[in-house]
PDB file of C-alpha atoms in Angstrom:
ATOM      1  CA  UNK W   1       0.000   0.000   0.000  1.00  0.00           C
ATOM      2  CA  UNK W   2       1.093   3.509  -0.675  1.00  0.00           C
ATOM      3  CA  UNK W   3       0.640   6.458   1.217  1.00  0.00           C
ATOM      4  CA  UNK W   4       0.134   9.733  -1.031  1.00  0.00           C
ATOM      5  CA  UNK W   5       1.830  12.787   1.050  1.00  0.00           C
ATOM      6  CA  UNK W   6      -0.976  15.156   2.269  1.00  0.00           C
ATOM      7  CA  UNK W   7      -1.078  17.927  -0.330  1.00  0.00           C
ATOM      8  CA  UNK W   8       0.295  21.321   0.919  1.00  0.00           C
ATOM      9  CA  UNK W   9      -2.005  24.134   1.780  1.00  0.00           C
ATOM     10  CA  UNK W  10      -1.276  26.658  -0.870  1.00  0.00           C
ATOM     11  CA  UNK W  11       0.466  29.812  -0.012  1.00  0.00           C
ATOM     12  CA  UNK W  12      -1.109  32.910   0.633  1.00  0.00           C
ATOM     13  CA  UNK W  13       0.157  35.351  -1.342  1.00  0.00           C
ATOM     14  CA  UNK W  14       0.239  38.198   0.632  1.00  0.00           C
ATOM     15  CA  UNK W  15       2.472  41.063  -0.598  1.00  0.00           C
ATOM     16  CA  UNK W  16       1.115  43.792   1.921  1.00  0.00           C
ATOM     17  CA  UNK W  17       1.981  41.640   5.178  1.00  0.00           C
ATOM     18  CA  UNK W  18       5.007  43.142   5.990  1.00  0.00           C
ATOM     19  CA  UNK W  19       3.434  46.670   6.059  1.00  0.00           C
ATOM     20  CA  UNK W  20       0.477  45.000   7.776  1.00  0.00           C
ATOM     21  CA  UNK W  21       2.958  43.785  10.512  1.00  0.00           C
ATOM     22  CA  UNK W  22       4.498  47.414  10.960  1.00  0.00           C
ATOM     23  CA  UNK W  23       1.323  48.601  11.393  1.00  0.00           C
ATOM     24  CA  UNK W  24       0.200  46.133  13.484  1.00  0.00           C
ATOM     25  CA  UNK W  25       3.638  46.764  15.658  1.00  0.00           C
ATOM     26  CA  UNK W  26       2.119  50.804  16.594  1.00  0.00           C
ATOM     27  CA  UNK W  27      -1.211  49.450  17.491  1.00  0.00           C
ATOM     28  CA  UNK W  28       0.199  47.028  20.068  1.00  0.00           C
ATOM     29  CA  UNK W  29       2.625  49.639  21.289  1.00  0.00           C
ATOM     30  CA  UNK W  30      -0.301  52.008  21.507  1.00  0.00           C
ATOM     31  CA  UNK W  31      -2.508  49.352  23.483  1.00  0.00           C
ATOM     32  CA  UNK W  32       0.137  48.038  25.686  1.00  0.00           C
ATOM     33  CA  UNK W  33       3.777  50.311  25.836  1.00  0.00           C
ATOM     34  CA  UNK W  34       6.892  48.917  24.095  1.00  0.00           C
ATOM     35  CA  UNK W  35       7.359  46.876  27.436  1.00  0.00           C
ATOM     36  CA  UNK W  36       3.862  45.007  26.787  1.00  0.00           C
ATOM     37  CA  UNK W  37       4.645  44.161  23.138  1.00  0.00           C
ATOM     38  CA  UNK W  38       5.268  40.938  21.859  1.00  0.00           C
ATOM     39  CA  UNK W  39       6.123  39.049  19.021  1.00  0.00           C
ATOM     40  CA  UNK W  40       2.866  37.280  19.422  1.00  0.00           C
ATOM     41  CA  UNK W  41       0.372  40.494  19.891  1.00  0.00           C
ATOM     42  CA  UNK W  42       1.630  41.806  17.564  1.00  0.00           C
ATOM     43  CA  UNK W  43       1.198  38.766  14.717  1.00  0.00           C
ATOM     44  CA  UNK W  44      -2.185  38.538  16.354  1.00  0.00           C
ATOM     45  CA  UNK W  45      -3.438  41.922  15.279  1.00  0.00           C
ATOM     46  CA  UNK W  46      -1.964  41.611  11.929  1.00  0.00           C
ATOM     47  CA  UNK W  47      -3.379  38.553  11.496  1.00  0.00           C
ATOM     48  CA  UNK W  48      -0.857  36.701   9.865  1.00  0.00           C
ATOM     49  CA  UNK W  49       1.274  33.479  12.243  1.00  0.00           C
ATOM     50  CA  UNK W  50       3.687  34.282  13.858  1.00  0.00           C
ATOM     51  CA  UNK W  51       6.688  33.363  12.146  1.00  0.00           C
ATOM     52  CA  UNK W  52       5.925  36.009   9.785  1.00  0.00           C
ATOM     53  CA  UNK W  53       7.680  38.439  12.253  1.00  0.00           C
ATOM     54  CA  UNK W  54      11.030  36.051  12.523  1.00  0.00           C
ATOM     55  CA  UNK W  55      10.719  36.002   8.532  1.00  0.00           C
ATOM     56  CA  UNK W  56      10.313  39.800   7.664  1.00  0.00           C
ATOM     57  CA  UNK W  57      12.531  41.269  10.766  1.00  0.00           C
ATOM     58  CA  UNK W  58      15.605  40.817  12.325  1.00  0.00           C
ATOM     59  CA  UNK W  59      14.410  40.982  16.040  1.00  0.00           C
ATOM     60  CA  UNK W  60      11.553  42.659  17.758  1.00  0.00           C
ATOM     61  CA  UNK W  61      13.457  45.466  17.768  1.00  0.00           C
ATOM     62  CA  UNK W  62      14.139  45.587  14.028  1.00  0.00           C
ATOM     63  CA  UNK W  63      10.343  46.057  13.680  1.00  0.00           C
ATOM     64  CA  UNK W  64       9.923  48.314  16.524  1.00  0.00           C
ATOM     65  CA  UNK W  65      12.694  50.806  15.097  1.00  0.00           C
ATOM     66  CA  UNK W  66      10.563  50.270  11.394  1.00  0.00           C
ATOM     67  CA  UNK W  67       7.118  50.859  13.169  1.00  0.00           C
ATOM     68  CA  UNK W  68       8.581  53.955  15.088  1.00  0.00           C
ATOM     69  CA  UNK W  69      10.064  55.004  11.737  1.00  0.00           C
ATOM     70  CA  UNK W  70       6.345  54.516   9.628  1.00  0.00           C
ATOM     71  CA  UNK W  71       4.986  56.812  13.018  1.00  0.00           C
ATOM     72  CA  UNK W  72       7.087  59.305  12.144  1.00  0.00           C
ATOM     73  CA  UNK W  73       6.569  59.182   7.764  1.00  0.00           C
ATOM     74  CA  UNK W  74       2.912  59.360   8.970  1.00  0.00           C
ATOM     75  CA  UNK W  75       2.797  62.223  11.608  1.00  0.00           C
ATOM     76  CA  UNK W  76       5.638  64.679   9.738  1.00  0.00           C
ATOM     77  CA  UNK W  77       4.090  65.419   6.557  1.00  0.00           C
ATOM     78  CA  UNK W  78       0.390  66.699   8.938  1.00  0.00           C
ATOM     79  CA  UNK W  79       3.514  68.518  11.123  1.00  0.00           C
ATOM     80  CA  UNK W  80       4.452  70.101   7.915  1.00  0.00           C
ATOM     81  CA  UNK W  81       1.235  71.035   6.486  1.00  0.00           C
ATOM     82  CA  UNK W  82      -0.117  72.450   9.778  1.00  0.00           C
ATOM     83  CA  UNK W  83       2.931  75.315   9.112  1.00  0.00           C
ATOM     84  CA  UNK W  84       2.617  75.823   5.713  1.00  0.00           C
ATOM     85  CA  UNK W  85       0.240  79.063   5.693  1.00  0.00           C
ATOM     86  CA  UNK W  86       2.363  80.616   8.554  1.00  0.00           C
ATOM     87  CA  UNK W  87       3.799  83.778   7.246  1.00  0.00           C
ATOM     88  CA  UNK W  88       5.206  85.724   9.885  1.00  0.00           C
ATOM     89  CA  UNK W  89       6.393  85.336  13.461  1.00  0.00           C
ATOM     90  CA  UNK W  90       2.673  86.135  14.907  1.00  0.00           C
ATOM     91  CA  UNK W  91       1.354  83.247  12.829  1.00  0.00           C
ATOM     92  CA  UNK W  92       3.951  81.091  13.970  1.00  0.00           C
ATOM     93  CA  UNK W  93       3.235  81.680  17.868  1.00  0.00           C
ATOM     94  CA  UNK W  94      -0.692  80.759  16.829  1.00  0.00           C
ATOM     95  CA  UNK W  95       0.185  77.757  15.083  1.00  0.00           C
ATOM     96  CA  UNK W  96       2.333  76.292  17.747  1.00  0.00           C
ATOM     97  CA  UNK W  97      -0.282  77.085  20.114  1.00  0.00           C
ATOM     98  CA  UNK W  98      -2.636  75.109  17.938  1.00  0.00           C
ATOM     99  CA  UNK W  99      -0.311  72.247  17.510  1.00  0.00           C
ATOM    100  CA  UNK W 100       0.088  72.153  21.333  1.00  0.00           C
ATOM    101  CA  UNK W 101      -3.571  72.284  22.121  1.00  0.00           C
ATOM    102  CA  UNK W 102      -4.026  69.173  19.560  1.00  0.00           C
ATOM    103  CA  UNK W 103      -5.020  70.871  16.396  1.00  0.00           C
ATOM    104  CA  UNK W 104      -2.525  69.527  14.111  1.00  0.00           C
ATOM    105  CA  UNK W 105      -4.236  66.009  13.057  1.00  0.00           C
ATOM    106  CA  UNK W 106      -2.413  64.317  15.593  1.00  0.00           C
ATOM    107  CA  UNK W 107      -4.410  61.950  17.743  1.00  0.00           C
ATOM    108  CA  UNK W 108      -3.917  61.465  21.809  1.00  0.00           C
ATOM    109  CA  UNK W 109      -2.970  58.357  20.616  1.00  0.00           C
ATOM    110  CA  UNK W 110       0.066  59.197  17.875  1.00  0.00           C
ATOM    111  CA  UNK W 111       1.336  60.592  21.200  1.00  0.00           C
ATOM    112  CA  UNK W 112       1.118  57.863  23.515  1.00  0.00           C
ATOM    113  CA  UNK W 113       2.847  56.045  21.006  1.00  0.00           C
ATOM    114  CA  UNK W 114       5.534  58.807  19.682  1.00  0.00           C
ATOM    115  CA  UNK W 115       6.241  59.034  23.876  1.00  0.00           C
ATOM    116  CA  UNK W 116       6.790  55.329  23.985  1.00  0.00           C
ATOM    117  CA  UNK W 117       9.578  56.235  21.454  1.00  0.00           C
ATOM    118  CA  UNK W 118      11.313  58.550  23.479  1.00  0.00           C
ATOM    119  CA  UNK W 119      11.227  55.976  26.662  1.00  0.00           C
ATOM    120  CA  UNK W 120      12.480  53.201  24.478  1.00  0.00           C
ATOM    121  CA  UNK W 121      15.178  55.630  22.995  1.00  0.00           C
ATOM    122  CA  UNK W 122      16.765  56.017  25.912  1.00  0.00           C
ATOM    123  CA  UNK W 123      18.170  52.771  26.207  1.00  0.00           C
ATOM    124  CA  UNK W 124      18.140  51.740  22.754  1.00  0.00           C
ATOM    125  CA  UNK W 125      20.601  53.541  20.146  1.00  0.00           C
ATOM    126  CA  UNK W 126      18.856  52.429  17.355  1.00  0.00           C
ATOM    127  CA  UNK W 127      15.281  53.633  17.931  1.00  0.00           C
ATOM    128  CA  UNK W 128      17.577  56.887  19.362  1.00  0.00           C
ATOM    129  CA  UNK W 129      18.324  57.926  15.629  1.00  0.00           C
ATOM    130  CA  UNK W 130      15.003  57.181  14.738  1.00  0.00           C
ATOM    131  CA  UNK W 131      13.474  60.242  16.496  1.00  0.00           C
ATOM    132  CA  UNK W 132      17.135  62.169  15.945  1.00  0.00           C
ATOM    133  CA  UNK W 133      15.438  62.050  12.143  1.00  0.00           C
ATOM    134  CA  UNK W 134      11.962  62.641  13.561  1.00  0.00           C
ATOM    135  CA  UNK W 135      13.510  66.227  15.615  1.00  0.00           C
ATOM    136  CA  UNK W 136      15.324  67.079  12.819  1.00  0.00           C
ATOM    137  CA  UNK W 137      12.624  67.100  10.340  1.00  0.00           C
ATOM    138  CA  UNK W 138      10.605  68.805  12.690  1.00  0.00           C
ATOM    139  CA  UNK W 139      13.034  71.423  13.566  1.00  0.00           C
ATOM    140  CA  UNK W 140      14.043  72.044  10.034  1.00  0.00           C
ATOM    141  CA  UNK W 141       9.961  73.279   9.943  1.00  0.00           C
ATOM    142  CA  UNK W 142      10.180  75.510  13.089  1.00  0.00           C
ATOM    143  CA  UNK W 143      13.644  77.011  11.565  1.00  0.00           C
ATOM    144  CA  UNK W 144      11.757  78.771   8.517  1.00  0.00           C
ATOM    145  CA  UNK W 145      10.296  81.047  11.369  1.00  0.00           C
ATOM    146  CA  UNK W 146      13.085  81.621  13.968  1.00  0.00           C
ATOM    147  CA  UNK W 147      17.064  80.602  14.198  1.00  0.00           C
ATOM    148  CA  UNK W 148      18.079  76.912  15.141  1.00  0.00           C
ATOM    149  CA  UNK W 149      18.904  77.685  18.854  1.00  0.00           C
ATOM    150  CA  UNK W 150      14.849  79.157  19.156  1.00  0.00           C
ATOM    151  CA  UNK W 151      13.578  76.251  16.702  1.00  0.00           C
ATOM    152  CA  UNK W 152      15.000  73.650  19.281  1.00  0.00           C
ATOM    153  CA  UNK W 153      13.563  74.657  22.160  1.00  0.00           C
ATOM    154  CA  UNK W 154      10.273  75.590  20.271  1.00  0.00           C
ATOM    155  CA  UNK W 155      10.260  71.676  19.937  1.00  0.00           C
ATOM    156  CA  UNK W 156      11.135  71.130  23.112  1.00  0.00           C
ATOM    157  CA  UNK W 157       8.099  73.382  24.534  1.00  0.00           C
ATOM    158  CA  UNK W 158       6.100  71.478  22.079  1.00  0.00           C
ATOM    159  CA  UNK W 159       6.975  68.044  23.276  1.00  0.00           C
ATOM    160  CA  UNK W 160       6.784  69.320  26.951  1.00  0.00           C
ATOM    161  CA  UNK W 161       3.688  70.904  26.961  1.00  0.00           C
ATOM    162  CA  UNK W 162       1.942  68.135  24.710  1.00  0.00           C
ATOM    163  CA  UNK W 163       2.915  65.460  27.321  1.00  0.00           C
ATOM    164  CA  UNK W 164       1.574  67.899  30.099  1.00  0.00           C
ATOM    165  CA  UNK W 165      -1.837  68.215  28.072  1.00  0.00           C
ATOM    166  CA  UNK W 166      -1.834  64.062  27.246  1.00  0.00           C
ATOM    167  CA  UNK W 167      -1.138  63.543  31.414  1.00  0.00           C
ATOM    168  CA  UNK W 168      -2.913  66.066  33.042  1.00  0.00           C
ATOM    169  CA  UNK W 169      -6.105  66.004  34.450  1.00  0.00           C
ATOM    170  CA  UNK W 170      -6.550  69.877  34.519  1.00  0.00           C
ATOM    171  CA  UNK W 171      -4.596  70.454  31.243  1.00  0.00           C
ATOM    172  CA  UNK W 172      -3.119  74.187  30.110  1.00  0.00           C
ATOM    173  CA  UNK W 173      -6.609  75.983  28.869  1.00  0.00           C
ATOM    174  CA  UNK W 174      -5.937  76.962  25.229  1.00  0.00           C
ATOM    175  CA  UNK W 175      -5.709  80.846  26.100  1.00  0.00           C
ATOM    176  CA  UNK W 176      -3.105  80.198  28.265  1.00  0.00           C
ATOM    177  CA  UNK W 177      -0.813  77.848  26.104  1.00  0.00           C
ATOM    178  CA  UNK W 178      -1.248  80.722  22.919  1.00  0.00           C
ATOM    179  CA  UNK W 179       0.030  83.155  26.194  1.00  0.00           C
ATOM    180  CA  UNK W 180       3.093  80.838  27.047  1.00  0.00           C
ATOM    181  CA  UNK W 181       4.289  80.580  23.759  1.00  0.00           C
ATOM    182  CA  UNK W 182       3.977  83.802  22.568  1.00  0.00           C
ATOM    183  CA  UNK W 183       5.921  85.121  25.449  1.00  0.00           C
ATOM    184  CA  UNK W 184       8.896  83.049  24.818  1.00  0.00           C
ATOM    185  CA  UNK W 185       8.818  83.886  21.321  1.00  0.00           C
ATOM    186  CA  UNK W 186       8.516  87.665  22.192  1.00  0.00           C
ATOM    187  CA  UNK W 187       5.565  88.243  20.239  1.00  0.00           C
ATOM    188  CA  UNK W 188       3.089  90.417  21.987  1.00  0.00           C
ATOM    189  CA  UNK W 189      -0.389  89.600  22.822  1.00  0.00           C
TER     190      UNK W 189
END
């Protein structure tokens, strides 16, 4: 008697998995911090098994450092546009005010995640020189309205003040954040 070798399932062809897993990877951090993601939660949400992550990244922190990187390709370009119609220093101090107060198309969640970032950065070099790219494409923005000593610590209020408003339970009114940054950017009220 022969035995006939139980036909293979067929593959699934499934060119957008990688980006699925990325994707996937920001979701889980969002849910559960970078010290609550696994290779596993992650392969969940994407819906694909889990050796997909062992065959389309290095480590877990291969695809962290690529999911932190596809944060950043998605927030900068809405960081961009929300300067473009600035056209003098006034404007400027309104539209970081704006961006602080949550008017730039970022979600509370984009910065839960981005923040996650920054704590995993500290120990990790890699995902450090992801957001070194991420502050230096946002500075370069800030620096068409004031000199790069100013532009940096414009993004420093920015970050600050953001994780203030995303922590606090009696968060800057929006008056009062337009007042703070207008008065370190010398622009009278």
């Amino acid at each position: 008697m022969t035995t006939v070798p139980a036909a293979r399932s067929p593959r699934r062809y499934d060119p957008e998995r990688k980006s699925r897993i990325i994707d996937a990877a920001i979701e889980v951090v969002a849910d559960h911090g970078v010290a609550g993601t696994t290779s596993r939660r992650i392969a969940a949400a994407a819906d694909v098994p889990l050796g997909s992550i062992t065959y389309h990244f290095d480590s877990i922190d291969d695809l962290l450092a690529q999911a932190f990187r596809r944060l950043s390709e998605q927030m900068s370009p809405r960081y961009e546009a929300h300067f473009a119609d600035v056209r003098d220093l006034d404007g400027f101090a309104d539209a970081v005010a704006a961006l602080i107060n949550g008017d730039a198309g970022g979600t509370a969640r984009d910065w839960v995640v981005s923040y996650e970032l920054y704590l995993a950065a500290l120990r990790d070099p890699a995902l450090r020189s992801v957001t070194e790219a991420w502050m230096r494409r946002s500075r370069t923005v800030l620096e068409r309205f004031v000199d790069p000593v100013t532009a940096r610590g414009i993004d420093a209020l920015i970050e600050g003040l953001v994780m203030h408003r995303t922590l606090s339970t009696a968060p800057f009114e929006p008056a009062e954040t337009r007042t703070i940054v207008r008065r370190l950017l010398g622009v009278s009220e």
